[in-house]
Short mmCIF file of C-alpha atoms (C1' of nucleotides) in Angstrom, two decimals:
data_model
loop_
_atom_site.label_atom_id
_atom_site.label_comp_id
_atom_site.label_asym_id
_atom_site.label_seq_id
_atom_site.Cartn_x
_atom_site.Cartn_y
_atom_site.Cartn_z
CA UNK A 1 -12.86 -6.30 -7.38
CA UNK A 2 -11.34 -3.53 -8.69
CA UNK A 3 -10.86 -3.76 -12.80
CA UNK A 4 -9.12 -1.25 -14.85
CA UNK A 5 -10.22 -1.50 -18.93
CA UNK A 6 -6.41 -0.97 -20.58
CA UNK A 7 -7.99 0.75 -23.29
CA UNK A 8 -10.71 2.72 -22.23
CA UNK A 9 -9.28 3.23 -18.51
CA UNK A 10 -12.47 2.78 -17.04
CA UNK A 11 -12.91 0.85 -13.86
CA UNK A 12 -15.20 -1.04 -12.29
CA UNK A 13 -16.18 -3.29 -9.68
CA UNK A 14 -17.23 -6.82 -9.79
CA UNK A 15 -19.79 -7.09 -6.99
CA UNK A 16 -21.53 -4.24 -7.39
CA UNK A 17 -20.61 -4.74 -11.23
CA UNK A 18 -22.19 -3.39 -14.53
CA UNK A 19 -21.65 -5.55 -17.40
CA UNK A 20 -19.88 -3.45 -20.07
CA UNK A 21 -20.00 -5.85 -22.51
CA UNK A 22 -16.13 -6.63 -23.02
CA UNK A 23 -15.61 -10.08 -22.17
CA UNK A 24 -13.31 -11.03 -19.47
CA UNK A 25 -9.69 -12.62 -20.72
CA UNK A 26 -8.57 -15.81 -19.20
CA UNK A 27 -5.25 -13.89 -18.00
CA UNK A 28 -7.64 -11.43 -16.37
CA UNK A 29 -8.90 -14.11 -14.27
CA UNK A 30 -5.85 -15.67 -13.09
CA UNK A 31 -4.41 -11.85 -12.47
CA UNK A 32 -8.04 -11.63 -9.98
CA UNK A 33 -7.24 -14.80 -8.61
CA UNK A 34 -3.71 -13.95 -7.15
CA UNK A 35 -4.82 -11.06 -5.87
CA UNK A 36 -7.82 -12.87 -4.34
CA UNK A 37 -4.90 -15.02 -2.89
CA UNK A 38 -2.79 -12.02 -1.67
CA UNK A 39 -5.96 -10.85 -0.24
CA UNK A 40 -7.04 -13.98 1.72
CA UNK A 41 -3.69 -14.53 2.92
CA UNK A 42 -3.25 -10.65 4.29
CA UNK A 43 -6.62 -11.33 6.18
CA UNK A 44 -5.00 -14.77 7.93
CA UNK A 45 -2.07 -13.02 8.41
CA UNK A 46 -3.22 -9.88 10.02
CA UNK A 47 -5.99 -11.82 11.87
CA UNK A 48 -3.75 -14.13 13.50
CA UNK A 49 -0.91 -12.08 14.24
CA UNK A 50 -1.63 -8.06 13.97
CA UNK A 51 -0.79 -5.69 11.15
CA UNK A 52 2.67 -4.82 12.70
CA UNK A 53 3.83 -8.48 13.09
CA UNK A 54 2.46 -9.88 9.59
CA UNK A 55 5.29 -9.91 6.97
CA UNK A 56 4.72 -8.93 3.16
CA UNK A 57 7.02 -12.16 2.56
CA UNK A 58 4.58 -14.45 4.75
CA UNK A 59 1.74 -13.08 3.07
CA UNK A 60 3.21 -13.55 -0.52
CA UNK A 61 4.41 -16.87 0.24
CA UNK A 62 0.83 -18.19 1.60
CA UNK A 63 -0.52 -16.96 -1.55
CA UNK A 64 2.55 -18.93 -3.23
CA UNK A 65 4.01 -15.59 -5.22
CA UNK A 66 6.89 -13.83 -4.36
CA UNK A 67 6.92 -10.06 -2.88
CA UNK A 68 7.23 -8.66 -6.07
CA UNK A 69 3.87 -10.00 -7.13
CA UNK A 70 2.56 -8.58 -4.09
CA UNK A 71 4.18 -4.83 -4.95
CA UNK A 72 2.72 -5.74 -8.39
CA UNK A 73 -0.78 -5.67 -7.02
CA UNK A 74 -0.82 -3.79 -4.03
CA UNK A 75 0.33 -0.04 -3.40
CA UNK A 76 2.13 -1.19 -0.35
CA UNK A 77 1.25 -3.37 3.28
CA UNK A 78 -1.15 -0.32 4.30
CA UNK A 79 -3.28 -0.77 0.79
CA UNK A 80 -3.68 -4.52 1.97
CA UNK A 81 -4.96 -3.95 4.79
CA UNK A 82 -7.35 -1.28 3.49
CA UNK A 83 -8.33 -3.91 1.20
CA UNK A 84 -8.85 -6.39 3.57
CA UNK A 85 -10.80 -3.94 6.08
CA UNK A 86 -13.21 -2.79 2.93
CA UNK A 87 -13.76 -6.43 2.09
CA UNK A 88 -14.65 -6.86 5.73
CA UNK A 89 -16.67 -4.17 5.76
CA UNK A 90 -18.74 -5.42 2.90
CA UNK A 91 -19.19 -9.11 3.74
CA UNK A 92 -20.50 -7.71 7.32
CA UNK A 93 -22.91 -5.19 5.46
CA UNK A 94 -24.63 -8.22 3.23
CA UNK A 95 -24.81 -10.07 6.26
CA UNK A 96 -26.66 -7.75 8.30
CA UNK A 97 -28.83 -6.75 5.30
CA UNK A 98 -29.36 -10.40 4.85
CA UNK A 99 -30.64 -11.03 8.67
CA UNK A 100 -32.47 -7.30 9.36
CA UNK A 101 -34.52 -8.26 5.99
CA UNK A 102 -36.06 -11.05 7.52
CA UNK A 103 -38.03 -9.04 9.53
CA UNK A 104 -41.10 -6.84 8.39
CA UNK A 105 -41.55 -4.14 10.63
CA UNK A 106 -38.67 -1.38 10.54
CA UNK A 107 -37.89 -1.99 14.65
CA UNK A 108 -38.02 -5.46 14.26
CA UNK A 109 -35.96 -4.44 11.49
CA UNK A 110 -33.70 -2.52 13.68
CA UNK A 111 -33.19 -5.24 16.47
CA UNK A 112 -32.49 -7.61 14.25
CA UNK A 113 -29.59 -5.67 12.53
CA UNK A 114 -28.21 -4.65 16.06
CA UNK A 115 -27.90 -8.86 16.58
CA UNK A 116 -26.62 -9.83 13.33
CA UNK A 117 -23.91 -6.77 13.65
CA UNK A 118 -23.31 -7.96 17.25
CA UNK A 119 -22.77 -11.54 15.58
CA UNK A 120 -20.33 -10.34 13.18
CA UNK A 121 -18.35 -8.15 15.65
CA UNK A 122 -17.62 -11.42 17.18
CA UNK A 123 -16.04 -13.14 14.41
CA UNK A 124 -12.48 -13.15 15.64
CA UNK A 125 -10.94 -11.99 12.51
CA UNK A 126 -13.54 -9.23 12.12
CA UNK A 127 -13.16 -7.99 15.79
CA UNK A 128 -8.84 -7.86 15.57
CA UNK A 129 -8.86 -6.35 12.16
CA UNK A 130 -11.64 -4.17 11.55
CA UNK A 131 -12.36 -3.06 15.27
CA UNK A 132 -8.97 -3.53 17.25
CA UNK A 133 -6.66 -2.32 14.63
CA UNK A 134 -7.88 -0.37 11.70
CA UNK A 135 -8.08 3.02 13.11
CA UNK A 136 -4.57 2.72 13.96
CA UNK A 137 -3.46 1.56 10.81
CA UNK A 138 -5.95 3.70 8.67
CA UNK A 139 -6.38 6.74 10.38
CA UNK A 140 -9.55 7.65 12.03
CA UNK A 141 -10.45 9.41 8.88
CA UNK A 142 -10.10 6.02 6.28
CA UNK A 143 -11.74 4.25 8.94
CA UNK A 144 -15.42 6.22 9.01
CA UNK A 145 -15.27 6.76 5.78
CA UNK A 146 -15.12 2.80 5.08
CA UNK A 147 -17.45 2.20 8.36
CA UNK A 148 -19.72 4.55 7.31
CA UNK A 149 -20.25 3.23 3.42
CA UNK A 150 -20.76 -0.08 4.45
CA UNK A 151 -21.92 -1.24 7.96
CA UNK A 152 -22.82 1.99 9.17
CA UNK A 153 -25.11 3.10 6.47
CA UNK A 154 -27.50 0.25 6.96
CA UNK A 155 -28.21 1.46 10.60
CA UNK A 156 -28.13 4.67 9.62
CA UNK A 157 -31.20 3.85 7.07
CA UNK A 158 -33.08 2.06 9.09
CA UNK A 159 -33.17 4.53 11.93
CA UNK A 160 -33.74 7.40 9.24
CA UNK A 161 -37.11 5.43 7.94
CA UNK A 162 -37.66 5.20 11.79
CA UNK A 163 -38.04 8.75 11.65
CA UNK A 164 -39.73 9.27 8.55
CA UNK A 165 -42.63 6.95 9.64
CA UNK A 166 -42.80 8.89 13.17
CA UNK A 167 -41.31 6.21 15.40
CA UNK A 168 -38.11 7.83 16.63
CA UNK A 169 -37.20 11.30 17.23
CA UNK A 170 -33.93 12.77 17.62
CA UNK A 171 -32.77 15.77 15.29
CA UNK A 172 -29.34 13.80 14.41
CA UNK A 173 -29.58 10.02 13.51
CA UNK A 174 -26.06 10.21 12.14
CA UNK A 175 -25.20 10.72 15.63
CA UNK A 176 -27.34 8.27 17.14
CA UNK A 177 -26.49 5.54 14.77
CA UNK A 178 -22.82 6.19 15.68
CA UNK A 179 -23.45 5.77 19.44
CA UNK A 180 -24.78 2.26 18.94
CA UNK A 181 -22.33 1.31 17.14
CA UNK A 182 -19.98 2.35 19.54
CA UNK A 183 -21.77 0.51 22.33
CA UNK A 184 -22.27 -2.28 19.63
CA UNK A 185 -18.18 -2.60 19.37
CA UNK A 186 -17.34 -2.49 22.64
CA UNK A 187 -19.57 -5.19 23.63
CA UNK A 188 -17.93 -7.21 21.07
CA UNK A 189 -14.77 -6.54 22.55
CA UNK A 190 -15.79 -7.23 26.15
CA UNK A 191 -17.82 -10.53 25.31
CA UNK A 192 -14.79 -12.78 24.41
CA UNK A 193 -13.55 -12.29 27.89
CA UNK A 194 -16.54 -12.22 29.96
CA UNK A 195 -17.05 -15.43 32.22
CA UNK A 196 -21.05 -15.34 31.16
CA UNK A 197 -21.27 -14.15 28.02
CA UNK A 198 -24.90 -15.21 27.17
CA UNK A 199 -25.60 -12.84 30.47
CA UNK A 200 -23.26 -10.18 29.59
CA UNK A 201 -24.93 -9.97 25.90
CA UNK A 202 -28.63 -10.17 26.99
CA UNK A 203 -27.46 -7.16 29.24
CA UNK A 204 -25.77 -5.27 26.75
CA UNK A 205 -28.89 -5.69 24.39
CA UNK A 206 -30.91 -4.39 27.02
CA UNK A 207 -28.96 -1.17 27.58
CA UNK A 208 -28.87 -0.66 23.90
CA UNK A 209 -32.77 -1.16 23.69
CA UNK A 210 -33.20 0.78 26.36
CA UNK A 211 -31.30 4.07 24.58
CA UNK A 212 -33.27 3.83 21.47
CA UNK A 213 -36.21 3.28 23.67
CA UNK A 214 -36.24 7.00 24.99
CA UNK A 215 -35.99 8.32 21.59
CA UNK A 216 -39.25 6.18 20.45
CA UNK A 217 -42.78 7.82 19.93
CA UNK A 218 -46.08 6.33 19.62
CA UNK B 1 3.14 9.32 43.24
CA UNK B 2 5.19 12.19 41.39
CA UNK B 3 7.63 14.64 43.98
CA UNK B 4 9.04 17.40 42.91
CA UNK B 5 11.92 18.92 45.01
CA UNK B 6 11.51 22.16 45.92
CA UNK B 7 14.20 23.40 46.21
CA UNK B 8 16.10 21.54 42.88
CA UNK B 9 13.08 21.51 41.17
CA UNK B 10 13.93 18.05 40.28
CA UNK B 11 10.92 15.27 39.78
CA UNK B 12 11.00 11.52 40.58
CA UNK B 13 8.46 8.88 41.27
CA UNK B 14 7.79 6.73 44.36
CA UNK B 15 6.04 3.56 43.51
CA UNK B 16 8.22 0.91 42.14
CA UNK B 17 11.07 2.43 44.42
CA UNK B 18 11.20 0.76 47.78
CA UNK B 19 11.12 2.73 50.91
CA UNK B 20 14.11 2.25 52.37
CA UNK B 21 13.99 5.39 54.98
CA UNK B 22 17.37 5.70 52.90
CA UNK B 23 18.06 9.18 51.52
CA UNK B 24 17.43 9.30 48.00
CA UNK B 25 21.07 9.91 45.93
CA UNK B 26 21.18 12.67 43.63
CA UNK B 27 22.79 10.27 41.01
CA UNK B 28 18.76 8.32 41.16
CA UNK B 29 17.49 11.74 40.86
CA UNK B 30 19.58 12.30 37.69
CA UNK B 31 18.38 8.57 36.37
CA UNK B 32 14.61 9.43 37.07
CA UNK B 33 14.68 12.97 35.04
CA UNK B 34 16.13 10.98 32.09
CA UNK B 35 13.48 8.61 32.17
CA UNK B 36 10.94 11.17 32.25
CA UNK B 37 12.69 13.20 29.76
CA UNK B 38 12.49 10.12 27.37
CA UNK B 39 8.83 9.18 28.35
CA UNK B 40 7.97 13.15 27.36
CA UNK B 41 9.77 12.71 24.21
CA UNK B 42 7.95 10.06 23.71
CA UNK B 43 4.61 11.22 24.34
CA UNK B 44 5.11 14.07 21.71
CA UNK B 45 6.30 11.96 19.14
CA UNK B 46 3.71 9.33 19.43
CA UNK B 47 1.22 11.82 19.75
CA UNK B 48 2.22 13.90 16.43
CA UNK B 49 3.73 10.88 14.05
CA UNK B 50 2.10 7.89 15.27
CA UNK B 51 3.43 4.91 17.17
CA UNK B 52 4.72 3.19 13.99
CA UNK B 53 6.14 6.34 12.65
CA UNK B 54 8.01 7.82 15.49
CA UNK B 55 11.45 6.33 15.77
CA UNK B 56 13.31 5.86 18.74
CA UNK B 57 16.63 7.52 17.66
CA UNK B 58 14.76 10.62 17.36
CA UNK B 59 12.81 10.16 20.75
CA UNK B 60 16.42 9.71 22.22
CA UNK B 61 17.58 12.59 20.61
CA UNK B 62 14.71 14.68 21.86
CA UNK B 63 15.60 13.54 24.99
CA UNK B 64 19.11 13.88 24.56
CA UNK B 65 20.45 10.80 24.95
CA UNK B 66 21.71 7.63 22.62
CA UNK B 67 19.48 4.75 21.93
CA UNK B 68 21.72 2.99 24.50
CA UNK B 69 20.55 5.07 27.09
CA UNK B 70 16.84 4.38 25.76
CA UNK B 71 17.53 0.65 26.46
CA UNK B 72 18.52 0.85 29.63
CA UNK B 73 15.43 2.87 30.95
CA UNK B 74 12.89 0.68 28.53
CA UNK B 75 12.56 -2.66 27.52
CA UNK B 76 11.72 -1.88 24.12
CA UNK B 77 9.35 0.40 21.97
CA UNK B 78 6.23 -1.09 23.22
CA UNK B 79 7.29 -0.35 26.99
CA UNK B 80 8.40 3.03 26.50
CA UNK B 81 4.51 3.59 24.63
CA UNK B 82 2.79 1.71 27.49
CA UNK B 83 4.21 3.62 29.98
CA UNK B 84 2.90 6.50 28.03
CA UNK B 85 -0.50 5.63 28.14
CA UNK B 86 -0.60 4.64 31.60
CA UNK B 87 1.03 8.38 32.39
CA UNK B 88 -1.68 9.84 29.99
CA UNK B 89 -4.56 7.56 32.20
CA UNK B 90 -3.35 8.58 35.77
CA UNK B 91 -3.36 12.24 34.28
CA UNK B 92 -6.65 11.93 33.30
CA UNK B 93 -8.50 10.20 36.33
CA UNK B 94 -6.76 12.84 38.86
CA UNK B 95 -8.07 15.56 36.14
CA UNK B 96 -11.40 13.87 36.04
CA UNK B 97 -11.66 13.52 39.74
CA UNK B 98 -10.82 17.33 40.59
CA UNK B 99 -13.37 18.35 38.39
CA UNK B 100 -16.11 15.71 39.76
CA UNK B 101 -15.52 16.55 43.19
CA UNK B 102 -16.45 20.43 42.61
CA UNK B 103 -20.23 19.18 42.88
CA UNK B 104 -21.89 17.61 46.26
CA UNK B 105 -24.34 15.55 45.13
CA UNK B 106 -23.60 12.24 43.86
CA UNK B 107 -25.78 12.36 40.38
CA UNK B 108 -24.40 15.81 39.25
CA UNK B 109 -20.85 14.43 40.05
CA UNK B 110 -21.36 11.89 37.67
CA UNK B 111 -22.41 14.49 35.24
CA UNK B 112 -19.48 16.76 36.16
CA UNK B 113 -17.11 13.82 35.55
CA UNK B 114 -18.39 12.94 32.09
CA UNK B 115 -18.31 16.23 31.27
CA UNK B 116 -14.33 16.50 32.49
CA UNK B 117 -13.43 12.90 30.86
CA UNK B 118 -14.57 14.13 27.19
CA UNK B 119 -13.01 17.16 27.84
CA UNK B 120 -9.60 15.22 28.76
CA UNK B 121 -10.42 12.97 25.69
CA UNK B 122 -10.38 16.07 22.76
CA UNK B 123 -7.06 16.44 23.64
CA UNK B 124 -5.28 15.69 20.47
CA UNK B 125 -2.32 13.65 22.39
CA UNK B 126 -5.19 11.49 24.53
CA UNK B 127 -6.92 10.96 21.54
CA UNK B 128 -4.19 9.86 19.26
CA UNK B 129 -2.31 7.64 21.80
CA UNK B 130 -4.83 6.68 24.40
CA UNK B 131 -7.98 5.82 21.79
CA UNK B 132 -6.97 5.44 18.72
CA UNK B 133 -3.68 3.52 19.00
CA UNK B 134 -3.62 2.17 22.68
CA UNK B 135 -5.85 -0.91 22.06
CA UNK B 136 -3.86 -1.91 18.52
CA UNK B 137 -0.10 -1.40 19.94
CA UNK B 138 -1.16 -3.18 23.39
CA UNK B 139 -3.67 -5.38 22.91
CA UNK B 140 -7.35 -5.74 24.16
CA UNK B 141 -6.28 -7.19 27.39
CA UNK B 142 -3.65 -5.04 28.67
CA UNK B 143 -5.60 -1.79 27.41
CA UNK B 144 -8.42 -2.42 29.49
CA UNK B 145 -6.19 -3.07 32.44
CA UNK B 146 -5.26 -0.04 32.13
CA UNK B 147 -8.30 2.12 31.57
CA UNK B 148 -10.31 -0.01 33.87
CA UNK B 149 -7.55 0.63 36.44
CA UNK B 150 -7.72 4.68 35.97
CA UNK B 151 -10.01 6.45 34.23
CA UNK B 152 -12.93 3.99 34.25
CA UNK B 153 -12.30 3.20 38.11
CA UNK B 154 -14.28 6.71 38.75
CA UNK B 155 -16.70 6.11 36.75
CA UNK B 156 -17.34 2.75 37.68
CA UNK B 157 -17.59 3.88 41.69
CA UNK B 158 -19.63 6.58 40.85
CA UNK B 159 -22.44 4.57 39.23
CA UNK B 160 -21.49 2.28 41.94
CA UNK B 161 -22.40 4.93 44.98
CA UNK B 162 -25.49 5.66 43.01
CA UNK B 163 -26.80 2.61 42.83
CA UNK B 164 -26.14 1.64 46.78
CA UNK B 165 -27.99 5.23 47.28
CA UNK B 166 -31.03 3.70 45.17
CA UNK B 167 -30.83 6.54 43.11
CA UNK B 168 -30.05 4.00 39.68
CA UNK B 169 -30.95 0.19 39.08
CA UNK B 170 -28.87 -2.08 36.85
CA UNK B 171 -27.73 -5.20 37.46
CA UNK B 172 -23.93 -4.90 35.92
CA UNK B 173 -22.48 -1.45 36.55
CA UNK B 174 -18.86 -2.04 35.17
CA UNK B 175 -21.44 -3.08 31.91
CA UNK B 176 -23.02 0.28 31.63
CA UNK B 177 -19.87 2.22 33.01
CA UNK B 178 -18.19 0.85 29.72
CA UNK B 179 -20.84 1.28 27.58
CA UNK B 180 -20.50 5.28 28.88
CA UNK B 181 -17.16 4.72 28.16
CA UNK B 182 -17.34 3.79 25.04
CA UNK B 183 -19.96 6.90 23.88
CA UNK B 184 -17.82 9.06 25.23
CA UNK B 185 -15.08 7.99 23.01
CA UNK B 186 -16.83 7.77 19.95
CA UNK B 187 -17.66 11.57 20.70
CA UNK B 188 -14.44 12.37 21.43
CA UNK B 189 -13.11 11.10 17.68
CA UNK B 190 -16.47 12.36 16.21
CA UNK B 191 -15.84 16.11 17.49
CA UNK B 192 -12.87 17.37 16.34
CA UNK B 193 -14.47 16.95 12.35
CA UNK B 194 -17.56 18.22 12.91
CA UNK B 195 -19.07 21.60 11.21
CA UNK B 196 -20.89 22.45 14.67
CA UNK B 197 -18.85 21.21 17.65
CA UNK B 198 -21.15 22.78 20.12
CA UNK B 199 -24.20 21.46 19.28
CA UNK B 200 -22.75 17.99 18.51
CA UNK B 201 -21.73 17.41 21.96
CA UNK B 202 -24.59 18.53 23.34
CA UNK B 203 -26.57 16.34 21.42
CA UNK B 204 -24.30 13.36 22.57
CA UNK B 205 -24.50 14.62 25.79
CA UNK B 206 -28.04 14.11 25.77
CA UNK B 207 -27.79 11.09 24.45
CA UNK B 208 -25.78 10.06 27.23
CA UNK B 209 -28.16 11.25 29.58
CA UNK B 210 -30.96 9.62 27.87
CA UNK B 211 -29.28 6.55 28.50
CA UNK B 212 -28.25 7.00 32.11
CA UNK B 213 -31.96 8.31 32.81
CA UNK B 214 -33.69 4.89 32.12
CA UNK B 215 -31.81 3.57 34.88
CA UNK B 216 -32.60 6.27 37.44
CA UNK B 217 -34.81 5.89 39.85
CA UNK B 218 -37.14 7.89 42.14
"C1'" DC C 1 40.98 3.05 48.37
"C1'" DA C 2 39.56 -0.81 45.96
"C1'" DT C 3 35.72 -3.05 44.14
"C1'" DA C 4 31.12 -3.46 41.97
"C1'" DT C 5 27.35 -1.37 40.10
"C1'" DA C 6 24.55 1.13 37.05
"C1'" DA C 7 24.43 4.88 33.61
"C1'" DC C 8 24.83 5.53 29.61
"C1'" DA C 9 27.61 5.36 24.72
"C1'" DT C 10 29.22 2.70 20.65
"C1'" DA C 11 29.23 -0.59 17.69
"C1'" DC C 12 26.96 -4.34 15.11
"C1'" DA C 13 23.70 -7.89 13.59
"C1'" DT C 14 19.39 -8.27 11.38
"C1'" DA C 15 14.64 -8.15 9.78
"C1'" DT C 16 11.63 -5.66 6.97
"C1'" DG C 17 9.72 -2.54 3.90
"C1'" DG C 18 10.01 -0.79 -0.36
"C1'" DT C 19 12.19 -0.20 -4.91
"C1'" DA C 20 14.49 -0.98 -9.75
"C1'" DT C 21 15.25 -4.40 -12.72
"C1'" DG C 22 14.68 -8.40 -15.41
"C1'" DT C 23 11.63 -12.00 -18.42
"C1'" DG C 24 9.07 -14.31 -20.32
"C1'" DA C 25 3.95 -15.35 -21.76
"C1'" DA C 26 0.47 -13.65 -24.12
"C1'" DA C 27 -2.46 -9.89 -26.19
"C1'" DA C 28 -2.20 -5.90 -29.65
"C1'" DA C 29 -0.86 -3.80 -33.64
"C1'" DC C 30 0.63 -4.44 -38.43
"C1'" DG D 1 2.01 -14.09 -39.51
"C1'" DT D 2 5.15 -11.81 -37.68
"C1'" DT D 3 6.63 -7.86 -34.77
"C1'" DT D 4 5.89 -5.25 -30.79
"C1'" DT D 5 3.88 -3.90 -26.74
"C1'" DT D 6 2.09 -5.00 -22.44
"C1'" DC D 7 1.73 -7.01 -18.13
"C1'" DA D 8 2.07 -10.50 -14.51
"C1'" DC D 9 5.38 -11.84 -11.81
"C1'" DA D 10 10.23 -12.61 -10.44
"C1'" DT D 11 15.38 -11.26 -8.63
"C1'" DA D 12 18.01 -8.20 -6.58
"C1'" DC D 13 19.24 -4.80 -4.17
"C1'" DC D 14 18.79 -0.99 -0.62
"C1'" DA D 15 17.76 2.24 3.26
"C1'" DT D 16 15.92 2.23 7.64
"C1'" DA D 17 14.51 0.75 12.20
"C1'" DT D 18 14.65 -2.40 15.96
"C1'" DG D 19 17.19 -4.63 19.35
"C1'" DT D 20 21.43 -6.49 21.26
"C1'" DA D 21 26.20 -7.08 22.66
"C1'" DT D 22 30.43 -4.88 24.62
"C1'" DG D 23 32.79 -0.60 26.08
"C1'" DT D 24 33.07 3.20 29.39
"C1'" DT D 25 33.08 6.66 32.87
"C1'" DA D 26 30.88 8.28 37.17
"C1'" DT D 27 29.22 6.59 41.55
"C1'" DA D 28 28.27 4.49 45.84
"C1'" DT D 29 30.23 0.68 48.94
"C1'" DG D 30 32.39 -1.62 51.72
#
DNA sequence: CATATAACATACATATGGTATGTGAAAAAC
DNA sequence: GTTTTTCACATACCATATGTATGTTATATG
């Protein structure tokens, strides 16, 4: 979460934060807690009702504050949604990285990471908020900005590593990464409605595997 | 199916209209014309401002009627958007089919169709309304229903034909079709922001070609 | 010709997002 | 320690947009 030092105007994040030496006051903790409550309430509402149907009034009530408090913490409704997407993407990237790290060889890391990514995409909240609604609500530019910074960065980095090691050959790693991303998201939206999800998933992975295979060298 | 009266220039649709053998009255023609005007105004508004920002008042004014007329023709705002998506998808399917038909061999039809699909996806109105916003506005289920009935049906049919001819080998044609579809849409959202669109497009097509190549037999 | 109906227009009800202002407690300044 | 300021909220208000209920007129129909 973002903090702003009143004295220095310095901003910093908790999560990937640097210690600035200055101590946190109790009040700051409370503030952060209500902000978190609003964000959590927002995620719930957006996930279950969708962006448009989710009302700020209801979200605020769920966080046990008034709409006044909401507008103190967030610029507007879109800002809350943006924050929700960022939080989900950071979470997603962490989960994927953790799973990928269980493998030694880079190529195995890739396939494990893709597995993990698909698992994340299958979580209903993620599917609805990030995949289904975020592009429309935030606009493509902003959506891609967030996506590139978090979950896709891992994929791109892994593909780049493979290329450096000479195990993969393609000019535009970024593009290849996006294509794989698109296929994974497609799978995520397809699987919940399938009559045989296990089989469908296996087939989907085969397709993705085939594609990557065509660029594999050695 | 759209008909245009060569004498009057009036357009109308046959589809929901019962074939009564009865002649079309002038009044019915007028009615259909205003409906068309509303639909066109809606497409413009949705394409330039997005679903949420586009107001029914403005759309109605652009069609030179009041909001009362709008609500006479459409259930609600979503219904207009739905109609706009359907119309765009029907149009898209027609364009793709026309282009694909220029080729003799089925495999060439496939690649030509993919080319044509990408071209359609690059039209700003289509990209914004169908690709970017429709899933969020209509919900995934409805979105896929429309997509499957129109542009994707062609892709699936072509892939199925190739499979029948023994030129393609994969168990789930529908899935493969969806994957290709996902990649094309991804390309469409990627290209407008690219510094070298021509090169990017070529690379994207190479990726899609590679994927299909892995299932090619003979 | 009378009646019904359909294609609109008008007026209204209501919800929701956003803003402007008020308040009390806590931190900073002196 | 007292004063002053700040900040995290609450209250009240406003604007806008969706949707509905009702009214009106022209056309089709018996």
